[in-house]
Amino acid sequence: AQTVTQSQPEMSVQEAETVTLSCTYDTSESDYYLFWYKQPPSRQMILVIRQEAYKQQNATENRFSVNFQKAAKSFSLKISDSQLGDAAMYFCATITGTASKLTFGTGTRLQVTL
Amino acid sequence: EAGVVQSPRYKIIEKKQPVAFWCNPISGHNTLYWYRQNLGQGPELLIRYENEEAVDDSQLPKDRFSAERLKGVDSTLKIQPAELGDSAVYLCASSWAGQALVQTFFGQGTRLTVV
């Protein structure tokens, strides 16, 4: 079974600043993938960024990047140049080839202030 | 292209009443998921379909929950009778077969309140 832990229930960042959201996971599988999803008040889960566990290079998507530490089972999300529209719940998740279902953490609520 | 469509967006019912949620996945997506998201938690899988077959329903409380996916397209999730603890957001999601490792697409969910 997979577990995902997000230890920061809430984070706050000023507009244009950088913030890092933490995530740790546990799995016995060697073939797995990691995701960060954003959930705004509309409730729709939106994919932010994806990382294949077999790749050493950290994924980046515009202002979003990850720090993937496989040995430590850590997968943090860095948001640069934060914007008001980034305010939302952020969920870390993992999926394995055998389970074929997403396992989510409990989420981090990100506030962006002026 | 339309995304995953769910209805209704909100539902308030009294305990012991039945309730049903409907989901239309993205066209061509073979795999359909129902997740339940309790307040302050991440979503948890209830059931996964590959075409018409329920391939993982181990977390579905089968005494009161049922689901179907007719013709491998639309799906309905039913609760009968509802209990107070069923209050949650019910999310439907879909992906191409074997492509959940790439991306799973979510609908906007149904917020159920049982009073």
mmCIF file of N, CA, C and O in Angstrom, chain B residues 17-101:
data_model
loop_
_atom_site.group_PDB
_atom_site.id
_atom_site.type_symbol
_atom_site.label_atom_id
_atom_site.label_comp_id
_atom_site.label_asym_id
_atom_site.label_seq_id
_atom_site.Cartn_x
_atom_site.Cartn_y
_atom_site.Cartn_z
ATOM 1 N N GLN B 17 -32.614 8.610 3.277
ATOM 2 C CA GLN B 17 -33.109 8.779 1.918
ATOM 3 C C GLN B 17 -32.084 8.263 0.910
ATOM 4 O O GLN B 17 -30.891 8.197 1.197
ATOM 5 N N PRO B 18 -32.517 7.900 -0.292
ATOM 6 C CA PRO B 18 -31.571 7.501 -1.339
ATOM 7 C C PRO B 18 -31.052 8.721 -2.095
ATOM 8 O O PRO B 18 -31.675 9.783 -2.108
ATOM 9 N N VAL B 19 -29.903 8.553 -2.730
ATOM 10 C CA VAL B 19 -29.339 9.627 -3.553
ATOM 11 C C VAL B 19 -28.509 8.991 -4.662
ATOM 12 O O VAL B 19 -27.968 7.892 -4.503
ATOM 13 N N ALA B 20 -28.458 9.676 -5.796
ATOM 14 C CA ALA B 20 -27.679 9.164 -6.933
ATOM 15 C C ALA B 20 -26.880 10.279 -7.564
ATOM 16 O O ALA B 20 -27.347 11.428 -7.637
ATOM 17 N N PHE B 21 -25.694 9.928 -8.019
ATOM 18 C CA PHE B 21 -24.805 10.882 -8.691
ATOM 19 C C PHE B 21 -24.498 10.336 -10.079
ATOM 20 O O PHE B 21 -24.342 9.135 -10.265
ATOM 21 N N TRP B 22 -24.395 11.257 -11.024
ATOM 22 C CA TRP B 22 -24.158 10.863 -12.412
ATOM 23 C C TRP B 22 -22.847 11.429 -12.919
ATOM 24 O O TRP B 22 -22.449 12.541 -12.541
ATOM 25 N N CYS B 23 -22.171 10.664 -13.778
ATOM 26 C CA CYS B 23 -20.884 11.084 -14.322
ATOM 27 C C CYS B 23 -20.795 10.723 -15.800
ATOM 28 O O CYS B 23 -21.082 9.589 -16.193
ATOM 29 N N ASN B 24 -20.364 11.692 -16.595
ATOM 30 C CA ASN B 24 -20.065 11.455 -18.011
ATOM 31 C C ASN B 24 -18.578 11.714 -18.214
ATOM 32 O O ASN B 24 -18.128 12.859 -18.112
ATOM 33 N N PRO B 25 -17.786 10.671 -18.489
ATOM 34 C CA PRO B 25 -16.331 10.866 -18.609
ATOM 35 C C PRO B 25 -15.964 11.512 -19.942
ATOM 36 O O PRO B 25 -16.804 11.708 -20.812
ATOM 37 N N ILE B 26 -14.700 11.814 -20.085
ATOM 38 C CA ILE B 26 -14.202 12.348 -21.344
ATOM 39 C C ILE B 26 -14.343 11.271 -22.421
ATOM 40 O O ILE B 26 -14.068 10.087 -22.164
ATOM 41 N N SER B 27 -14.770 11.683 -23.595
ATOM 42 C CA SER B 27 -15.007 10.747 -24.685
ATOM 43 C C SER B 27 -13.760 9.911 -24.984
ATOM 44 O O SER B 27 -12.658 10.447 -25.136
ATOM 45 N N GLY B 28 -13.947 8.603 -25.025
ATOM 46 C CA GLY B 28 -12.843 7.710 -25.348
ATOM 47 C C GLY B 28 -12.100 7.173 -24.142
ATOM 48 O O GLY B 28 -11.273 6.263 -24.282
ATOM 49 N N HIS B 29 -12.377 7.714 -22.972
ATOM 50 C CA HIS B 29 -11.694 7.235 -21.764
ATOM 51 C C HIS B 29 -12.327 5.923 -21.306
ATOM 52 O O HIS B 29 -13.489 5.861 -20.955
ATOM 53 N N ASN B 30 -11.494 4.861 -21.273
ATOM 54 C CA ASN B 30 -11.994 3.563 -20.868
ATOM 55 C C ASN B 30 -12.115 3.426 -19.356
ATOM 56 O O ASN B 30 -12.945 2.691 -18.849
ATOM 57 N N THR B 31 -11.253 4.121 -18.637
ATOM 58 C CA THR B 31 -11.179 3.962 -17.187
ATOM 59 C C THR B 31 -11.942 5.077 -16.496
ATOM 60 O O THR B 31 -11.769 6.256 -16.807
ATOM 61 N N LEU B 32 -12.798 4.683 -15.573
ATOM 62 C CA LEU B 32 -13.600 5.645 -14.814
ATOM 63 C C LEU B 32 -13.455 5.352 -13.341
ATOM 64 O O LEU B 32 -13.440 4.188 -12.917
ATOM 65 N N TYR B 33 -13.316 6.405 -12.544
ATOM 66 C CA TYR B 33 -13.128 6.293 -11.104
ATOM 67 C C TYR B 33 -14.200 7.103 -10.369
ATOM 68 O O TYR B 33 -14.609 8.172 -10.835
ATOM 69 N N TRP B 34 -14.601 6.599 -9.224
ATOM 70 C CA TRP B 34 -15.346 7.392 -8.256
ATOM 71 C C TRP B 34 -14.480 7.516 -7.002
ATOM 72 O O TRP B 34 -14.033 6.501 -6.442
ATOM 73 N N TYR B 35 -14.236 8.764 -6.584
ATOM 74 C CA TYR B 35 -13.501 9.045 -5.363
ATOM 75 C C TYR B 35 -14.439 9.754 -4.378
ATOM 76 O O TYR B 35 -15.325 10.510 -4.781
ATOM 77 N N ARG B 36 -14.201 9.562 -3.097
ATOM 78 C CA ARG B 36 -14.912 10.308 -2.055
ATOM 79 C C ARG B 36 -13.893 11.158 -1.310
ATOM 80 O O ARG B 36 -12.824 10.669 -0.936
ATOM 81 N N GLN B 37 -14.248 12.427 -1.131
ATOM 82 C CA GLN B 37 -13.370 13.350 -0.431
ATOM 83 C C GLN B 37 -14.082 13.894 0.799
ATOM 84 O O GLN B 37 -14.984 14.723 0.700
ATOM 85 N N ASN B 38 -13.669 13.412 1.966
ATOM 86 C CA ASN B 38 -14.215 13.934 3.218
ATOM 87 C C ASN B 38 -13.600 15.287 3.524
ATOM 88 O O ASN B 38 -12.515 15.616 3.040
ATOM 89 N N LEU B 39 -14.278 16.058 4.352
ATOM 90 C CA LEU B 39 -13.833 17.412 4.669
ATOM 91 C C LEU B 39 -12.425 17.385 5.263
ATOM 92 O O LEU B 39 -12.149 16.631 6.195
ATOM 93 N N GLY B 40 -11.532 18.181 4.690
ATOM 94 C CA GLY B 40 -10.178 18.269 5.202
ATOM 95 C C GLY B 40 -9.273 17.110 4.826
ATOM 96 O O GLY B 40 -8.172 16.973 5.377
ATOM 97 N N GLN B 41 -9.727 16.270 3.908
ATOM 98 C CA GLN B 41 -8.954 15.101 3.503
ATOM 99 C C GLN B 41 -8.733 15.093 1.992
ATOM 100 O O GLN B 41 -9.359 15.861 1.247
ATOM 101 N N GLY B 42 -7.833 14.239 1.550
ATOM 102 C CA GLY B 42 -7.682 14.022 0.127
ATOM 103 C C GLY B 42 -8.695 12.996 -0.362
ATOM 104 O O GLY B 42 -9.277 12.255 0.439
ATOM 105 N N PRO B 43 -8.928 12.948 -1.657
ATOM 106 C CA PRO B 43 -9.871 11.962 -2.201
ATOM 107 C C PRO B 43 -9.391 10.531 -1.966
ATOM 108 O O PRO B 43 -8.184 10.261 -1.963
ATOM 109 N N GLU B 44 -10.345 9.626 -1.782
ATOM 110 C CA GLU B 44 -10.060 8.206 -1.637
ATOM 111 C C GLU B 44 -10.910 7.432 -2.629
ATOM 112 O O GLU B 44 -12.099 7.709 -2.778
ATOM 113 N N LEU B 45 -10.301 6.435 -3.254
ATOM 114 C CA LEU B 45 -10.996 5.677 -4.284
ATOM 115 C C LEU B 45 -12.143 4.842 -3.696
ATOM 116 O O LEU B 45 -11.968 4.141 -2.699
ATOM 117 N N LEU B 46 -13.295 4.927 -4.361
ATOM 118 C CA LEU B 46 -14.407 4.033 -4.032
ATOM 119 C C LEU B 46 -14.460 2.864 -5.001
ATOM 120 O O LEU B 46 -14.612 1.704 -4.595
ATOM 121 N N ILE B 47 -14.362 3.164 -6.291
ATOM 122 C CA ILE B 47 -14.484 2.125 -7.301
ATOM 123 C C ILE B 47 -13.799 2.574 -8.580
ATOM 124 O O ILE B 47 -13.757 3.757 -8.898
ATOM 125 N N ARG B 48 -13.240 1.591 -9.291
ATOM 126 C CA ARG B 48 -12.605 1.851 -10.586
ATOM 127 C C ARG B 48 -13.182 0.904 -11.623
ATOM 128 O O ARG B 48 -13.286 -0.314 -11.374
ATOM 129 N N TYR B 49 -13.553 1.463 -12.765
ATOM 130 C CA TYR B 49 -14.071 0.694 -13.890
ATOM 131 C C TYR B 49 -13.065 0.690 -15.035
ATOM 132 O O TYR B 49 -12.440 1.706 -15.336
ATOM 133 N N GLU B 50 -12.929 -0.460 -15.653
ATOM 134 C CA GLU B 50 -12.284 -0.564 -16.960
ATOM 135 C C GLU B 50 -13.403 -0.969 -17.922
ATOM 136 O O GLU B 50 -13.918 -2.084 -17.857
ATOM 137 N N ASN B 51 -13.766 -0.049 -18.798
ATOM 138 C CA ASN B 51 -14.964 -0.235 -19.648
ATOM 139 C C ASN B 51 -16.163 -0.482 -18.733
ATOM 140 O O ASN B 51 -16.412 0.316 -17.836
ATOM 141 N N GLU B 52 -16.864 -1.586 -18.896
ATOM 142 C CA GLU B 52 -18.048 -1.831 -18.075
ATOM 143 C C GLU B 52 -17.735 -2.597 -16.796
ATOM 144 O O GLU B 52 -18.606 -2.730 -15.923
ATOM 145 N N GLU B 53 -16.508 -3.095 -16.668
ATOM 146 C CA GLU B 53 -16.171 -3.967 -15.549
ATOM 147 C C GLU B 53 -15.605 -3.191 -14.367
ATOM 148 O O GLU B 53 -14.671 -2.396 -14.514
ATOM 149 N N ALA B 54 -16.165 -3.445 -13.186
ATOM 150 C CA ALA B 54 -15.634 -2.885 -11.953
ATOM 151 C C ALA B 54 -14.428 -3.722 -11.535
ATOM 152 O O ALA B 54 -14.575 -4.848 -11.063
ATOM 153 N N VAL B 55 -13.233 -3.184 -11.716
ATOM 154 C CA VAL B 55 -12.015 -3.956 -11.462
ATOM 155 C C VAL B 55 -11.452 -3.735 -10.067
ATOM 156 O O VAL B 55 -10.587 -4.492 -9.619
ATOM 157 N N ASP B 56 -11.895 -2.686 -9.385
ATOM 158 C CA ASP B 56 -11.468 -2.444 -8.012
ATOM 159 C C ASP B 56 -12.610 -1.774 -7.272
ATOM 160 O O ASP B 56 -12.859 -0.587 -7.433
ATOM 161 N N ASP B 57 -13.326 -2.543 -6.482
ATOM 162 C CA ASP B 57 -14.414 -1.985 -5.657
ATOM 163 C C ASP B 57 -14.191 -2.342 -4.196
ATOM 164 O O ASP B 57 -15.140 -2.397 -3.408
ATOM 165 N N SER B 58 -12.956 -2.594 -3.833
ATOM 166 C CA SER B 58 -12.636 -3.054 -2.483
ATOM 167 C C SER B 58 -12.967 -2.024 -1.411
ATOM 168 O O SER B 58 -13.164 -2.366 -0.250
ATOM 169 N N GLN B 59 -13.013 -0.739 -1.757
ATOM 170 C CA GLN B 59 -13.294 0.312 -0.785
ATOM 171 C C GLN B 59 -14.737 0.806 -0.854
ATOM 172 O O GLN B 59 -15.093 1.756 -0.158
ATOM 173 N N LEU B 60 -15.551 0.170 -1.639
ATOM 174 C CA LEU B 60 -16.962 0.573 -1.762
ATOM 175 C C LEU B 60 -17.781 -0.119 -0.678
ATOM 176 O O LEU B 60 -17.820 -1.349 -0.622
ATOM 177 N N PRO B 61 -18.449 0.649 0.186
ATOM 178 C CA PRO B 61 -19.306 0.020 1.221
ATOM 179 C C PRO B 61 -20.540 -0.598 0.570
ATOM 180 O O PRO B 61 -21.541 0.064 0.330
ATOM 181 N N LYS B 62 -20.456 -1.864 0.314
ATOM 182 C CA LYS B 62 -21.440 -2.504 -0.552
ATOM 183 C C LYS B 62 -22.814 -2.691 0.105
ATOM 184 O O LYS B 62 -23.785 -2.995 -0.585
ATOM 185 N N ASP B 63 -22.902 -2.480 1.409
ATOM 186 C CA ASP B 63 -24.209 -2.615 2.039
ATOM 187 C C ASP B 63 -25.131 -1.474 1.656
ATOM 188 O O ASP B 63 -26.359 -1.627 1.628
ATOM 189 N N ARG B 64 -24.561 -0.311 1.335
ATOM 190 C CA ARG B 64 -25.420 0.827 1.013
ATOM 191 C C ARG B 64 -25.044 1.528 -0.282
ATOM 192 O O ARG B 64 -25.809 2.317 -0.803
ATOM 193 N N PHE B 65 -23.870 1.254 -0.804
ATOM 194 C CA PHE B 65 -23.405 1.910 -2.031
ATOM 195 C C PHE B 65 -23.494 0.923 -3.202
ATOM 196 O O PHE B 65 -23.184 -0.262 -3.046
ATOM 197 N N SER B 66 -23.879 1.449 -4.340
ATOM 198 C CA SER B 66 -23.840 0.666 -5.569
ATOM 199 C C SER B 66 -23.448 1.587 -6.709
ATOM 200 O O SER B 66 -23.610 2.804 -6.641
ATOM 201 N N ALA B 67 -22.882 0.991 -7.747
ATOM 202 C CA ALA B 67 -22.467 1.775 -8.907
ATOM 203 C C ALA B 67 -22.672 0.938 -10.150
ATOM 204 O O ALA B 67 -22.693 -0.298 -10.098
ATOM 205 N N GLU B 68 -22.860 1.632 -11.251
ATOM 206 C CA GLU B 68 -22.951 0.947 -12.527
ATOM 207 C C GLU B 68 -22.379 1.836 -13.612
ATOM 208 O O GLU B 68 -22.348 3.062 -13.494
ATOM 209 N N ARG B 69 -21.918 1.180 -14.666
ATOM 210 C CA ARG B 69 -21.386 1.911 -15.819
ATOM 211 C C ARG B 69 -21.910 1.203 -17.069
ATOM 212 O O ARG B 69 -21.302 0.279 -17.585
ATOM 213 N N LEU B 70 -23.042 1.671 -17.517
ATOM 214 C CA LEU B 70 -23.692 1.057 -18.650
ATOM 215 C C LEU B 70 -22.984 1.408 -19.944
ATOM 216 O O LEU B 70 -22.597 2.558 -20.160
ATOM 217 N N LYS B 71 -22.785 0.414 -20.795
ATOM 218 C CA LYS B 71 -22.179 0.586 -22.121
ATOM 219 C C LYS B 71 -20.781 1.183 -22.048
ATOM 220 O O LYS B 71 -20.269 1.723 -23.023
ATOM 221 N N GLY B 72 -20.178 1.096 -20.872
ATOM 222 C CA GLY B 72 -18.803 1.556 -20.735
ATOM 223 C C GLY B 72 -18.615 3.044 -20.897
ATOM 224 O O GLY B 72 -17.499 3.499 -21.180
ATOM 225 N N VAL B 73 -19.686 3.830 -20.699
ATOM 226 C CA VAL B 73 -19.557 5.282 -20.861
ATOM 227 C C VAL B 73 -19.962 5.955 -19.552
ATOM 228 O O VAL B 73 -19.165 6.048 -18.625
ATOM 229 N N ASP B 74 -21.236 6.396 -19.462
ATOM 230 C CA ASP B 74 -21.710 7.084 -18.266
ATOM 231 C C ASP B 74 -21.728 6.148 -17.072
ATOM 232 O O ASP B 74 -21.815 4.919 -17.208
ATOM 233 N N SER B 75 -21.672 6.761 -15.889
ATOM 234 C CA SER B 75 -21.719 5.970 -14.658
ATOM 235 C C SER B 75 -22.621 6.648 -13.641
ATOM 236 O O SER B 75 -22.765 7.874 -13.627
ATOM 237 N N THR B 76 -23.229 5.821 -12.808
ATOM 238 C CA THR B 76 -24.068 6.308 -11.716
ATOM 239 C C THR B 76 -23.601 5.681 -10.416
ATOM 240 O O THR B 76 -23.346 4.471 -10.358
ATOM 241 N N LEU B 77 -23.483 6.491 -9.392
ATOM 242 C CA LEU B 77 -23.159 6.031 -8.041
ATOM 243 C C LEU B 77 -24.370 6.288 -7.165
ATOM 244 O O LEU B 77 -24.910 7.398 -7.168
ATOM 245 N N LYS B 78 -24.815 5.266 -6.442
ATOM 246 C CA LYS B 78 -26.009 5.395 -5.620
ATOM 247 C C LYS B 78 -25.701 5.073 -4.162
ATOM 248 O O LYS B 78 -24.897 4.183 -3.871
ATOM 249 N N ILE B 79 -26.381 5.774 -3.280
ATOM 250 C CA ILE B 79 -26.314 5.488 -1.848
ATOM 251 C C ILE B 79 -27.747 5.288 -1.360
ATOM 252 O O ILE B 79 -28.612 6.127 -1.602
ATOM 253 N N GLN B 80 -27.990 4.137 -0.706
ATOM 254 C CA GLN B 80 -29.326 3.863 -0.187
ATOM 255 C C GLN B 80 -29.237 2.891 0.973
ATOM 256 O O GLN B 80 -28.826 1.733 0.763
ATOM 257 N N PRO B 81 -29.595 3.296 2.196
ATOM 258 C CA PRO B 81 -29.987 4.646 2.587
ATOM 259 C C PRO B 81 -28.767 5.472 2.992
ATOM 260 O O PRO B 81 -27.744 4.928 3.414
ATOM 261 N N ALA B 82 -28.863 6.788 2.836
ATOM 262 C CA ALA B 82 -27.745 7.654 3.198
ATOM 263 C C ALA B 82 -27.660 7.811 4.721
ATOM 264 O O ALA B 82 -28.671 7.797 5.435
ATOM 265 N N GLU B 83 -26.425 7.951 5.205
ATOM 266 C CA GLU B 83 -26.165 8.186 6.612
ATOM 267 C C GLU B 83 -25.448 9.532 6.766
ATOM 268 O O GLU B 83 -24.887 10.054 5.801
ATOM 269 N N LEU B 84 -25.475 10.066 7.979
ATOM 270 C CA LEU B 84 -24.840 11.366 8.216
ATOM 271 C C LEU B 84 -23.375 11.366 7.791
ATOM 272 O O LEU B 84 -22.866 12.336 7.226
ATOM 273 N N GLY B 85 -22.692 10.245 8.009
ATOM 274 C CA GLY B 85 -21.276 10.140 7.685
ATOM 275 C C GLY B 85 -20.974 10.101 6.197
ATOM 276 O O GLY B 85 -19.801 10.130 5.810
ATOM 277 N N ASP B 86 -22.014 10.036 5.390
ATOM 278 C CA ASP B 86 -21.805 10.033 3.932
ATOM 279 C C ASP B 86 -21.624 11.444 3.383
ATOM 280 O O ASP B 86 -21.323 11.610 2.195
ATOM 281 N N SER B 87 -21.815 12.447 4.212
ATOM 282 C CA SER B 87 -21.602 13.831 3.767
ATOM 283 C C SER B 87 -20.161 13.993 3.326
ATOM 284 O O SER B 87 -19.229 13.743 4.097
ATOM 285 N N ALA B 88 -19.964 14.389 2.069
ATOM 286 C CA ALA B 88 -18.629 14.466 1.470
ATOM 287 C C ALA B 88 -18.779 15.016 0.053
ATOM 288 O O ALA B 88 -19.885 15.258 -0.419
ATOM 289 N N VAL B 89 -17.646 15.188 -0.597
ATOM 290 C CA VAL B 89 -17.642 15.499 -2.030
ATOM 291 C C VAL B 89 -17.343 14.215 -2.783
ATOM 292 O O VAL B 89 -16.380 13.505 -2.460
ATOM 293 N N TYR B 90 -18.147 13.916 -3.774
ATOM 294 C CA TYR B 90 -17.973 12.707 -4.583
ATOM 295 C C TYR B 90 -17.443 13.140 -5.944
ATOM 296 O O TYR B 90 -18.111 13.859 -6.688
ATOM 297 N N LEU B 91 -16.230 12.704 -6.234
ATOM 298 C CA LEU B 91 -15.532 13.098 -7.458
ATOM 299 C C LEU B 91 -15.491 11.945 -8.443
ATOM 300 O O LEU B 91 -15.162 10.817 -8.084
ATOM 301 N N CYS B 92 -15.815 12.240 -9.667
ATOM 302 C CA CYS B 92 -15.658 11.280 -10.751
ATOM 303 C C CYS B 92 -14.413 11.673 -11.543
ATOM 304 O O CYS B 92 -14.103 12.863 -11.697
ATOM 305 N N ALA B 93 -13.700 10.683 -12.039
ATOM 306 C CA ALA B 93 -12.491 10.941 -12.821
ATOM 307 C C ALA B 93 -12.392 9.909 -13.931
ATOM 308 O O ALA B 93 -12.999 8.835 -13.857
ATOM 309 N N SER B 94 -11.612 10.237 -14.958
ATOM 310 C CA SER B 94 -11.445 9.278 -16.052
ATOM 311 C C SER B 94 -10.051 9.400 -16.662
ATOM 312 O O SER B 94 -9.361 10.413 -16.487
ATOM 313 N N SER B 95 -9.659 8.351 -17.356
ATOM 314 C CA SER B 95 -8.375 8.363 -18.062
ATOM 315 C C SER B 95 -8.443 7.347 -19.196
ATOM 316 O O SER B 95 -9.319 6.474 -19.216
ATOM 317 N N TRP B 96 -7.509 7.459 -20.142
ATOM 318 C CA TRP B 96 -7.392 6.424 -21.151
ATOM 319 C C TRP B 96 -6.855 5.164 -20.489
ATOM 320 O O TRP B 96 -6.144 5.231 -19.474
ATOM 321 N N ALA B 97 -7.189 4.023 -21.028
ATOM 322 C CA ALA B 97 -6.744 2.762 -20.450
ATOM 323 C C ALA B 97 -5.230 2.753 -20.333
ATOM 324 O O ALA B 97 -4.520 3.016 -21.302
ATOM 325 N N GLY B 98 -4.745 2.478 -19.128
ATOM 326 C CA GLY B 98 -3.312 2.413 -18.896
ATOM 327 C C GLY B 98 -2.618 3.753 -18.829
ATOM 328 O O GLY B 98 -1.406 3.825 -18.649
ATOM 329 N N GLN B 99 -3.374 4.832 -18.973
ATOM 330 C CA GLN B 99 -2.772 6.163 -19.001
ATOM 331 C C GLN B 99 -2.963 6.940 -17.704
ATOM 332 O O GLN B 99 -2.666 8.131 -17.649
ATOM 333 N N ALA B 100 -3.488 6.282 -16.687
ATOM 334 C CA ALA B 100 -3.628 6.974 -15.405
ATOM 335 C C ALA B 100 -2.266 7.374 -14.867
ATOM 336 O O ALA B 100 -2.156 8.310 -14.087
ATOM 337 N N LEU B 101 -1.225 6.664 -15.300
ATOM 338 C CA LEU B 101 0.119 7.023 -14.870
ATOM 339 C C LEU B 101 0.541 8.359 -15.468
ATOM 340 O O LEU B 101 1.452 9.012 -14.962
#
